[in-house]
Short mmCIF file of C-alpha atoms and ligand atoms in Angstrom, two decimals:
data_model
loop_
_atom_site.label_atom_id
_atom_site.label_comp_id
_atom_site.label_asym_id
_atom_site.label_seq_id
_atom_site.Cartn_x
_atom_site.Cartn_y
_atom_site.Cartn_z
CA MET T 1 -0.13 0.06 -0.01
CA THR T 2 2.47 2.78 -0.97
CA HIS T 3 -0.35 5.90 -2.12
CA ALA T 4 -2.93 6.95 0.73
CA PRO T 5 -6.14 7.15 -1.20
CA HIS T 6 -8.16 10.18 -1.19
CA PHE T 7 -11.20 10.86 0.59
CA PRO T 8 -13.88 13.27 0.21
CA ALA T 9 -13.20 16.75 1.48
CA ASP T 10 -16.30 16.29 3.95
CA PHE T 11 -15.75 12.84 4.95
CA ALA T 12 -15.87 12.79 8.71
CA TRP T 13 -13.01 11.67 10.48
CA GLY T 14 -13.39 10.29 14.17
CA VAL T 15 -12.55 8.18 17.25
CA ALA T 16 -15.11 5.92 19.04
CA THR T 17 -15.76 5.10 22.70
CA SER T 18 -18.94 4.10 24.63
CA ALA T 19 -20.03 4.73 28.58
CA PHE T 20 -19.73 1.56 30.61
CA GLN T 21 -15.76 1.38 28.89
CA ILE T 22 -14.51 4.92 29.79
CA GLU T 23 -17.09 6.44 32.20
CA GLY T 24 -16.54 4.91 35.60
CA ALA T 25 -18.58 6.99 38.60
CA ALA T 26 -20.24 3.66 38.67
CA TYR T 27 -23.21 5.43 41.24
CA GLU T 28 -22.14 8.58 41.52
CA ASP T 29 -24.79 11.66 41.38
CA GLY T 30 -27.65 8.87 41.42
CA LYS T 31 -26.89 6.61 38.64
CA GLY T 32 -28.73 2.92 38.80
CA PRO T 33 -26.78 -0.19 38.52
CA SER T 34 -26.48 -1.37 34.90
CA ILE T 35 -26.21 -5.14 33.79
CA TRP T 36 -22.32 -4.82 33.41
CA ASP T 37 -21.88 -3.33 36.79
CA LYS T 38 -23.89 -6.32 38.37
CA PHE T 39 -21.75 -8.91 35.57
CA CYS T 40 -18.31 -7.57 37.10
CA GLU T 41 -19.15 -7.94 40.60
CA ASP T 42 -18.92 -12.03 40.20
CA PRO T 43 -15.35 -11.85 39.16
CA THR T 44 -14.90 -15.13 37.13
CA ASN T 45 -17.13 -13.38 34.59
CA ILE T 46 -13.74 -10.70 33.70
CA LYS T 47 -10.49 -12.07 32.65
CA ASP T 48 -8.70 -9.83 35.08
CA GLN T 49 -11.53 -9.52 37.55
CA SER T 50 -11.24 -5.96 37.04
CA ASP T 51 -14.92 -3.90 36.99
CA GLY T 52 -16.43 -0.57 35.36
CA LEU T 53 -16.13 1.19 38.84
CA ILE T 54 -13.72 3.82 37.48
CA ALA T 55 -12.52 2.88 33.96
CA CYS T 56 -10.63 5.95 32.38
CA ASP T 57 -12.52 8.37 34.84
CA HIS T 58 -14.10 10.06 32.00
CA TYR T 59 -16.97 11.17 33.98
CA HIS T 60 -14.34 13.60 35.35
CA ARG T 61 -11.91 13.93 33.00
CA TYR T 62 -14.21 14.41 30.29
CA SER T 63 -12.87 18.05 29.35
CA GLU T 64 -8.88 16.26 28.92
CA ASP T 65 -10.32 13.62 26.91
CA VAL T 66 -12.12 15.95 24.25
CA GLU T 67 -9.16 18.45 24.76
CA ILE T 68 -7.32 15.21 23.07
CA ILE T 69 -9.83 14.83 20.27
CA ALA T 70 -9.44 18.09 19.59
CA SER T 71 -5.69 18.26 19.72
CA LEU T 72 -5.31 15.49 16.96
CA GLY T 73 -7.77 17.70 14.69
CA LEU T 74 -10.71 15.02 14.58
CA ASP T 75 -13.81 16.69 14.01
CA THR T 76 -16.23 13.76 14.85
CA TYR T 77 -16.76 11.96 17.89
CA ARG T 78 -18.85 8.91 18.79
CA PHE T 79 -19.91 7.79 21.92
CA SER T 80 -22.80 6.24 24.13
CA MET T 81 -24.96 6.99 27.25
CA ALA T 82 -25.43 5.27 29.64
CA TRP T 83 -28.74 4.54 30.39
CA ALA T 84 -28.69 4.13 34.04
CA ARG T 85 -27.53 7.14 34.17
CA VAL T 86 -30.34 9.27 33.15
CA GLN T 87 -33.08 7.36 33.85
CA PRO T 88 -31.88 4.67 37.19
CA ASP T 89 -34.40 2.25 37.15
CA GLY T 90 -35.02 2.16 33.32
CA LYS T 91 -38.40 3.79 33.22
CA GLY T 92 -40.17 6.14 35.32
CA ALA T 93 -38.18 9.01 37.09
CA TRP T 94 -35.00 10.88 34.87
CA ASN T 95 -31.86 11.66 36.62
CA GLU T 96 -31.22 15.32 36.27
CA ALA T 97 -27.70 14.88 37.36
CA GLY T 98 -26.69 12.51 34.85
CA PHE T 99 -28.42 14.32 32.09
CA ALA T 100 -26.62 17.60 32.86
CA PHE T 101 -23.31 15.07 32.62
CA TYR T 102 -23.95 14.77 29.10
CA ASP T 103 -25.23 18.40 28.58
CA ARG T 104 -21.75 19.27 29.62
CA LEU T 105 -19.89 16.64 27.13
CA ILE T 106 -21.91 17.68 24.48
CA GLY T 107 -21.66 21.44 25.16
CA ALA T 108 -17.45 20.54 25.28
CA LEU T 109 -17.81 19.05 22.32
CA GLN T 110 -19.87 22.29 20.35
CA GLU T 111 -16.98 24.44 21.79
CA LYS T 112 -14.19 22.73 19.89
CA ASN T 113 -16.53 22.32 16.86
CA ILE T 114 -16.50 18.19 17.21
CA ALA T 115 -19.73 17.05 15.76
CA ALA T 116 -21.44 14.38 18.41
CA HIS T 117 -22.43 11.26 18.01
CA LEU T 118 -24.54 9.63 20.24
CA THR T 119 -25.34 5.84 20.58
CA LEU T 120 -28.82 5.15 22.91
CA TYR T 121 -27.20 1.53 23.81
CA HIS T 122 -24.13 0.42 23.96
CA TRP T 123 -24.94 -2.97 26.44
CA ASP T 124 -25.71 -1.57 29.61
CA LEU T 125 -29.16 -2.30 30.51
CA PRO T 126 -30.45 -0.69 33.58
CA GLN T 127 -30.36 -3.67 36.22
CA ALA T 128 -33.62 -2.84 37.52
CA LEU T 129 -35.10 -3.68 33.79
CA GLN T 130 -33.08 -6.82 33.92
CA GLU T 131 -34.73 -7.55 37.15
CA GLU T 132 -38.13 -7.52 34.81
CA GLY T 133 -36.86 -10.10 32.66
CA GLY T 134 -34.41 -7.98 31.03
CA TRP T 135 -34.27 -8.16 26.60
CA LEU T 136 -36.20 -11.08 26.73
CA SER T 137 -38.96 -9.48 27.74
CA ARG T 138 -41.00 -7.42 25.14
CA ASP T 139 -41.59 -4.37 27.71
CA THR T 140 -38.05 -3.64 27.82
CA ALA T 141 -38.50 -2.55 24.14
CA TYR T 142 -41.03 -0.05 24.85
CA HIS T 143 -39.24 1.23 27.93
CA PHE T 144 -36.24 1.72 25.40
CA ALA T 145 -38.35 3.67 23.26
CA GLU T 146 -39.29 6.04 26.32
CA TYR T 147 -36.23 6.64 26.60
CA ALA T 148 -35.12 7.24 23.15
CA ARG T 149 -37.60 10.05 22.96
CA GLU T 150 -36.55 11.75 26.18
CA VAL T 151 -32.79 12.10 24.69
CA ALA T 152 -33.63 12.76 21.23
CA ARG T 153 -36.31 15.79 22.55
CA ARG T 154 -33.74 16.83 24.71
CA PHE T 155 -30.56 16.60 22.63
CA GLY T 156 -31.78 15.79 18.92
CA HIS T 157 -30.71 19.39 17.66
CA ARG T 158 -27.28 19.39 19.30
CA VAL T 159 -25.87 15.82 18.00
CA ALA T 160 -24.82 15.06 14.50
CA SER T 161 -26.80 11.55 14.66
CA ILE T 162 -28.47 9.20 17.14
CA ALA T 163 -27.67 5.32 16.91
CA THR T 164 -30.64 3.21 18.76
CA HIS T 165 -28.00 0.21 19.73
CA ASN T 166 -24.90 -0.96 19.25
CA GLU T 167 -24.03 -4.08 18.01
CA PRO T 168 -27.32 -5.81 18.90
CA TRP T 169 -25.65 -9.40 17.53
CA CYS T 170 -23.55 -9.29 20.96
CA THR T 171 -26.28 -8.39 23.32
CA ALA T 172 -28.40 -11.39 21.62
CA ASN T 173 -25.59 -14.21 21.50
CA LEU T 174 -22.57 -13.04 23.81
CA GLY T 175 -25.28 -11.54 26.45
CA HIS T 176 -27.74 -14.67 26.11
CA GLY T 177 -26.06 -17.35 24.19
CA ASN T 178 -23.09 -18.21 25.40
CA ALA T 179 -22.57 -16.14 28.60
CA GLN T 180 -19.88 -14.11 27.72
CA PHE T 181 -21.17 -10.80 28.21
CA ALA T 182 -23.78 -9.29 30.84
CA PRO T 183 -26.57 -10.77 31.79
CA GLY T 184 -24.47 -13.51 31.54
CA VAL T 185 -27.25 -16.13 29.75
CA ALA T 186 -26.42 -18.89 27.67
CA ASP T 187 -29.11 -20.09 25.98
CA ALA T 188 -29.64 -20.43 22.14
CA LYS T 189 -33.70 -19.96 22.14
CA SER T 190 -33.52 -16.71 24.63
CA ALA T 191 -30.42 -15.10 22.27
CA ILE T 192 -33.13 -15.53 19.52
CA GLN T 193 -35.69 -14.14 20.61
CA VAL T 194 -33.64 -11.49 22.76
CA SER T 195 -32.37 -10.33 18.72
CA HIS T 196 -35.80 -10.05 17.93
CA HIS T 197 -36.87 -7.61 20.76
CA LEU T 198 -33.65 -5.48 20.48
CA LEU T 199 -34.67 -5.15 16.31
CA LEU T 200 -38.26 -4.33 18.11
CA SER T 201 -36.98 -1.98 20.32
CA HIS T 202 -35.04 -0.19 17.61
CA GLY T 203 -38.15 0.34 15.52
CA LEU T 204 -40.31 1.56 18.47
CA ALA T 205 -37.14 3.95 19.48
CA MET T 206 -37.20 5.42 15.91
CA THR T 207 -41.14 5.94 16.00
CA ALA T 208 -40.55 7.86 19.01
CA MET T 209 -37.94 9.82 18.27
CA ARG T 210 -39.19 10.96 15.07
CA GLU T 211 -42.63 11.50 17.04
CA VAL T 212 -40.66 14.47 18.65
CA GLY T 213 -39.21 15.88 15.61
CA SER T 214 -35.39 15.07 16.32
CA PRO T 215 -33.32 17.08 13.92
CA ALA T 216 -30.44 14.41 14.18
CA PRO T 217 -30.27 11.77 11.72
CA LEU T 218 -31.38 8.41 13.19
CA GLY T 219 -29.81 4.57 12.57
CA ILE T 220 -28.32 1.54 13.94
CA VAL T 221 -24.79 0.37 14.31
CA LEU T 222 -24.36 -3.30 13.53
CA ASN T 223 -21.11 -5.17 13.69
CA GLN T 224 -20.61 -6.89 10.45
CA TRP T 225 -18.52 -9.37 8.77
CA THR T 226 -17.89 -11.45 5.28
CA ALA T 227 -18.23 -15.25 5.68
CA ASP T 228 -15.72 -16.99 4.14
CA PRO T 229 -15.79 -20.68 3.52
CA ALA T 230 -12.50 -22.31 4.11
CA THR T 231 -12.36 -24.78 1.98
CA ASP T 232 -14.49 -24.97 -1.35
CA THR T 233 -16.23 -28.30 -0.03
CA GLN T 234 -20.12 -28.25 0.06
CA ALA T 235 -20.21 -28.03 3.83
CA ASP T 236 -17.95 -25.16 4.48
CA ARG T 237 -19.77 -23.09 1.51
CA ASP T 238 -23.35 -23.98 3.54
CA MET T 239 -21.80 -22.93 6.79
CA ALA T 240 -20.27 -19.89 5.51
CA GLU T 241 -23.95 -19.16 3.76
CA LEU T 242 -25.42 -19.90 6.89
CA GLU T 243 -23.42 -18.03 9.11
CA TYR T 244 -23.89 -14.90 7.15
CA ALA T 245 -27.68 -15.48 7.34
CA CYS T 246 -28.01 -15.67 10.99
CA SER T 247 -25.54 -12.79 11.88
CA VAL T 248 -25.75 -10.46 9.18
CA GLN T 249 -28.93 -10.96 7.22
CA TRP T 250 -30.75 -11.34 10.45
CA PHE T 251 -29.86 -7.80 11.48
CA MET T 252 -30.03 -6.30 8.45
CA ASP T 253 -33.23 -8.03 6.55
CA PRO T 254 -35.96 -7.05 9.10
CA ILE T 255 -34.81 -3.08 8.65
CA PHE T 256 -34.26 -2.85 4.90
CA LYS T 257 -36.46 -5.78 3.71
CA GLY T 258 -38.85 -6.33 6.37
CA HIS T 259 -38.41 -10.07 7.12
CA TYR T 260 -36.29 -12.47 8.57
CA PRO T 261 -33.72 -14.14 6.25
CA GLU T 262 -35.86 -17.75 5.60
CA LEU T 263 -32.66 -19.61 5.63
CA ALA T 264 -31.76 -18.57 8.76
CA LEU T 265 -35.55 -19.19 10.40
CA ARG T 266 -35.18 -22.42 8.45
CA ALA T 267 -32.03 -23.12 10.60
CA HIS T 268 -33.47 -21.92 13.98
CA GLY T 269 -36.56 -24.22 13.99
CA ASP T 270 -38.30 -23.90 17.23
CA LYS T 271 -35.42 -21.57 18.39
CA ALA T 272 -37.30 -18.94 15.75
CA PRO T 273 -38.65 -15.77 17.73
CA ILE T 274 -42.47 -15.31 18.74
CA ILE T 275 -42.79 -12.09 16.41
CA TYR T 276 -46.19 -10.16 17.24
CA PRO T 277 -48.61 -8.71 14.07
CA GLY T 278 -47.06 -5.58 13.50
CA ASP T 279 -43.41 -5.59 14.86
CA LEU T 280 -41.99 -6.33 11.33
CA GLN T 281 -43.33 -2.94 9.75
CA VAL T 282 -42.33 -1.38 12.89
CA ILE T 283 -38.17 -2.53 12.62
CA HIS T 284 -38.96 -1.94 8.42
CA GLN T 285 -38.70 1.73 8.52
CA LYS T 286 -36.36 4.32 6.82
CA ILE T 287 -32.87 4.85 8.92
CA ASP T 288 -30.99 7.55 8.00
CA PHE T 289 -27.85 6.12 8.09
CA LEU T 290 -26.00 2.89 8.79
CA GLY T 291 -23.51 2.37 11.31
CA VAL T 292 -20.90 -0.38 10.11
CA ASN T 293 -18.55 -1.90 12.57
CA TYR T 294 -15.83 -4.20 11.10
CA TYR T 295 -12.83 -6.21 12.99
CA PHE T 296 -12.21 -9.53 10.81
CA ARG T 297 -14.13 -12.12 8.56
CA ALA T 298 -15.71 -15.33 9.57
CA PHE T 299 -13.73 -18.27 8.59
CA CYS T 300 -15.98 -21.02 8.23
CA SER T 301 -14.75 -24.74 8.46
CA ALA T 302 -17.02 -27.37 8.83
CA GLU T 303 -14.14 -29.99 9.46
CA ASN T 304 -13.22 -30.92 13.23
CA PRO T 305 -11.04 -29.32 13.99
CA PRO T 306 -12.24 -26.84 12.27
CA ARG T 307 -9.23 -25.32 10.23
CA SER T 308 -8.49 -22.00 11.34
CA ALA T 309 -8.48 -18.87 9.34
CA PRO T 310 -5.14 -18.14 7.56
CA ALA T 311 -3.84 -14.74 8.89
CA VAL T 312 -1.38 -13.55 6.31
CA GLN T 313 -1.57 -10.40 7.99
CA GLY T 314 -1.31 -11.65 11.06
CA ILE T 315 -3.92 -11.32 14.01
CA THR T 316 -4.26 -9.09 17.25
CA ASP T 317 -3.81 -8.99 20.75
CA MET T 318 -7.64 -10.31 20.46
CA GLY T 319 -6.55 -13.28 18.44
CA TRP T 320 -8.86 -11.45 15.81
CA GLU T 321 -7.44 -12.23 12.24
CA ILE T 322 -6.32 -9.01 10.21
CA TYR T 323 -8.22 -9.17 7.39
CA PRO T 324 -8.48 -5.79 5.67
CA GLN T 325 -10.26 -6.97 2.04
CA GLY T 326 -13.20 -8.20 4.23
CA LEU T 327 -14.25 -4.60 4.67
CA THR T 328 -13.97 -3.95 1.04
CA GLU T 329 -15.81 -7.20 0.31
CA LEU T 330 -18.60 -6.98 3.10
CA LEU T 331 -19.36 -3.19 1.47
CA LEU T 332 -19.62 -4.22 -1.56
CA ALA T 333 -22.24 -7.24 -0.79
CA LEU T 334 -23.91 -4.78 1.51
CA HIS T 335 -24.30 -2.34 -1.46
CA ALA T 336 -25.17 -5.13 -3.84
CA GLU T 337 -28.22 -6.43 -1.80
CA TYR T 338 -29.77 -3.36 -0.15
CA GLN T 339 -30.40 -0.28 -0.61
CA LEU T 340 -28.22 1.71 2.00
CA PRO T 341 -28.26 4.68 3.34
CA PRO T 342 -25.06 6.83 4.11
CA ILE T 343 -22.89 4.38 5.74
CA TYR T 344 -20.25 5.05 8.61
CA ILE T 345 -18.06 3.05 9.53
CA THR T 346 -18.45 3.41 13.32
CA GLU T 347 -15.98 1.24 14.80
CA ASN T 348 -12.46 -0.50 13.41
CA GLY T 349 -9.62 -1.04 14.99
CA MET T 350 -7.36 -3.58 17.02
CA ALA T 351 -6.20 -3.88 20.15
CA SER T 352 -2.33 -4.25 20.79
CA ALA T 353 0.26 -5.36 23.94
CA ASP T 354 1.71 -2.01 24.15
CA HIS T 355 4.37 -0.66 26.16
CA LEU T 356 4.77 2.64 27.52
CA GLU T 357 8.50 2.99 26.93
CA HIS T 358 10.43 6.19 27.83
CA GLY T 359 7.34 8.28 27.08
CA LYS T 360 6.56 6.84 24.12
CA ILE T 361 4.42 3.80 22.31
CA ALA T 362 5.73 2.43 19.46
CA ASP T 363 2.47 0.70 18.20
CA GLU T 364 3.23 0.29 14.56
CA GLN T 365 1.07 -2.84 14.24
CA ARG T 366 -2.05 -0.54 14.58
CA ILE T 367 -0.54 1.92 12.05
CA ALA T 368 -0.88 -0.70 9.37
CA TYR T 369 -3.74 -2.13 10.51
CA VAL T 370 -6.01 1.44 10.07
CA ARG T 371 -3.86 2.50 6.97
CA ASP T 372 -5.10 -0.89 5.26
CA HIS T 373 -8.46 -0.61 6.19
CA LEU T 374 -8.94 3.37 5.17
CA ALA T 375 -7.30 1.74 2.22
CA ALA T 376 -10.03 -1.03 1.92
CA LEU T 377 -12.67 1.20 2.90
CA ALA T 378 -11.72 3.73 -0.26
CA ALA T 379 -11.64 0.71 -2.69
CA ALA T 380 -15.47 -0.07 -1.73
CA MET T 381 -16.14 3.92 -2.11
CA GLN T 382 -14.38 3.93 -5.39
CA GLN T 383 -16.77 1.12 -6.68
CA GLY T 384 -20.04 3.09 -5.40
CA VAL T 385 -20.68 2.88 -1.72
CA ASP T 386 -21.38 6.05 0.01
CA VAL T 387 -19.63 6.31 3.10
CA ARG T 388 -19.69 9.27 5.01
CA GLY T 389 -17.14 8.80 8.05
CA TYR T 390 -15.02 6.50 10.06
CA PHE T 391 -14.70 6.28 13.49
CA LEU T 392 -11.44 4.45 15.09
CA TRP T 393 -12.17 2.41 17.77
CA SER T 394 -11.01 3.69 20.46
CA LEU T 395 -9.74 6.93 21.70
CA LEU T 396 -8.51 5.68 24.69
CA ASP T 397 -7.73 1.99 26.23
CA ASN T 398 -10.20 1.24 28.33
CA PHE T 399 -12.40 -1.79 29.74
CA GLU T 400 -12.53 -4.23 27.09
CA TRP T 401 -15.77 -6.36 28.40
CA ASN T 402 -15.00 -9.48 29.68
CA SER T 403 -10.98 -8.80 29.15
CA GLY T 404 -11.27 -6.52 31.27
CA TYR T 405 -8.28 -3.86 31.30
CA SER T 406 -6.00 -6.36 29.94
CA LYS T 407 -6.78 -5.51 26.20
CA ARG T 408 -5.62 -2.15 24.99
CA PHE T 409 -7.44 -0.55 21.46
CA GLY T 410 -6.73 2.79 22.19
CA ILE T 411 -4.75 5.51 20.09
CA VAL T 412 -4.42 6.83 23.72
CA HIS T 413 -2.59 4.86 26.39
CA VAL T 414 -4.04 5.19 29.65
CA GLU T 415 -2.11 3.93 32.69
CA TYR T 416 -4.75 3.04 35.32
CA ALA T 417 -2.99 3.68 38.26
CA THR T 418 -3.07 7.48 37.53
CA GLN T 419 -5.31 8.28 34.96
CA GLN T 420 -2.41 9.17 32.79
CA ARG T 421 -3.07 9.55 29.29
CA THR T 422 -0.26 9.48 26.98
CA LEU T 423 -0.62 9.80 22.98
CA LYS T 424 0.62 6.37 21.20
CA ASP T 425 2.40 6.77 17.63
CA SER T 426 -0.64 5.51 16.25
CA ALA T 427 -2.48 8.62 17.68
CA MET T 428 0.03 10.91 15.86
CA TRP T 429 0.16 9.19 12.79
CA TYR T 430 -3.90 9.20 12.57
CA ARG T 431 -4.11 13.03 13.37
CA ASP T 432 -1.80 13.84 10.45
CA TYR T 433 -3.26 10.95 7.96
CA CYS T 434 -6.29 13.13 8.57
CA GLN T 435 -4.98 16.45 8.38
CA GLN T 436 -3.28 15.33 4.74
CA GLN T 437 -6.98 14.10 3.80
CA ARG T 438 -8.19 17.65 4.70
CA GLY T 439 -5.71 19.22 2.53
CA VAL T 440 -6.18 17.19 -0.93
CA GLN T 441 -8.53 16.99 -3.46
CA PRO T 442 -11.08 14.27 -3.35
CA LEU T 443 -10.46 11.93 -5.95
CA LEU T 444 -13.65 9.60 -4.95
CA VAL T 445 -16.48 10.05 -6.72
CA ALA T 446 -19.17 7.64 -4.27
CA ARG T 447 -22.70 9.42 -4.11
C1 LIG X 501 -17.00 -4.09 19.66
C2 LIG X 501 -17.85 -3.33 21.01
C3 LIG X 501 -16.66 -2.25 21.38
C4 LIG X 501 -15.65 -3.04 21.47
C5 LIG X 501 -14.73 -3.23 20.27
C6 LIG X 501 -13.34 -3.70 20.61
O1 LIG X 501 -17.58 -4.84 19.49
O2 LIG X 501 -18.93 -2.34 20.03
O3 LIG X 501 -17.09 -2.09 22.57
O4 LIG X 501 -15.07 -4.04 22.37
O5 LIG X 501 -15.87 -4.29 20.32
#
């Protein structure tokens, strides 16, 4: 990859975070517990037995963090709101002190001319709702819509976009399918029912936010991958087709086509979700943008033991195959199959075992990862996919869910004992890359 691609001049360059992973202040100013607070109370759930009580202390250090974003010359920031901070029980009374935090954060971003992209739900359900059944209960979808309505009413005119969910696939499958994530349920049928309730809640929230006339574009963020057969055997090809149907199409088809993919429904058999009449109409409504999170592809091998991915470009500290061309292939496949709204790459990045040495973190592997994924993104745009922005995951090293603080995804290093932030080499590289992009003539005509 010798020449950097040229992105449109108005392309948004940003970084992404989520509330539970950085905020800390778990019980401050009236915040209620979330399912992740609860999940961390059992130390066997988190690899390093850590929790989100302090995390990056962003709740108190948000202005320093906004300064860092500004100092990198970035014009866009994606963050999530902790539902239990603004509505401790997930229904009923609002917590004004919680809203005041997001008011300060958005204000600080506005002051620096940084567009704020807000996600309503990045996995931290109020624990009070979990005790009433959580996402397995249809009622949660209706409570979520009321939360969305209130946020859109208060902030819809001050943010650049509102996404309902982040990666509902994870909430369903890791939270309810294999218990890796909160709330720690391992039951395939529940996971599938939860995925339907998440989609329903997305649709209900879209309607509620439209009702209050939110001027911010509204959408959803999905984690997606291509599914490649490991070999050319029928078994591997069937496996790949089913994997794509159960992950990407399972969420895309209801939103863009108004039905679940036949192949996946058949495979789910008696685990297929209970769907009420009218649900799919609620889910199937226009969205203003689609957020795509891309980290790796699915490599599908029906052999026992399965073949592992070739990982020609290496693997990350998470053990994920580095496969940039999968981003091009994914976007082209989506573009061919669906009538897409504008896309944002709402997450992309890698964990590496970074070391702070003499005040410096030399994370060349991350630089190469981001550079190659941006080239892959540009290739898709050149072939007609309308992508409006890129958010690197993540601004800061943070609480990486069940891996705790043992995995570092930030372009800014966090020394947790002191909360000292240090720019990694990748942060400086990204700053220069984005700056250079703004200076070059756009060659891409994707719209
Ligand atoms: C995504 C999550 C994000 C972060 C990255 C590494 O699945 O949305 O919170 O954990 O993975």
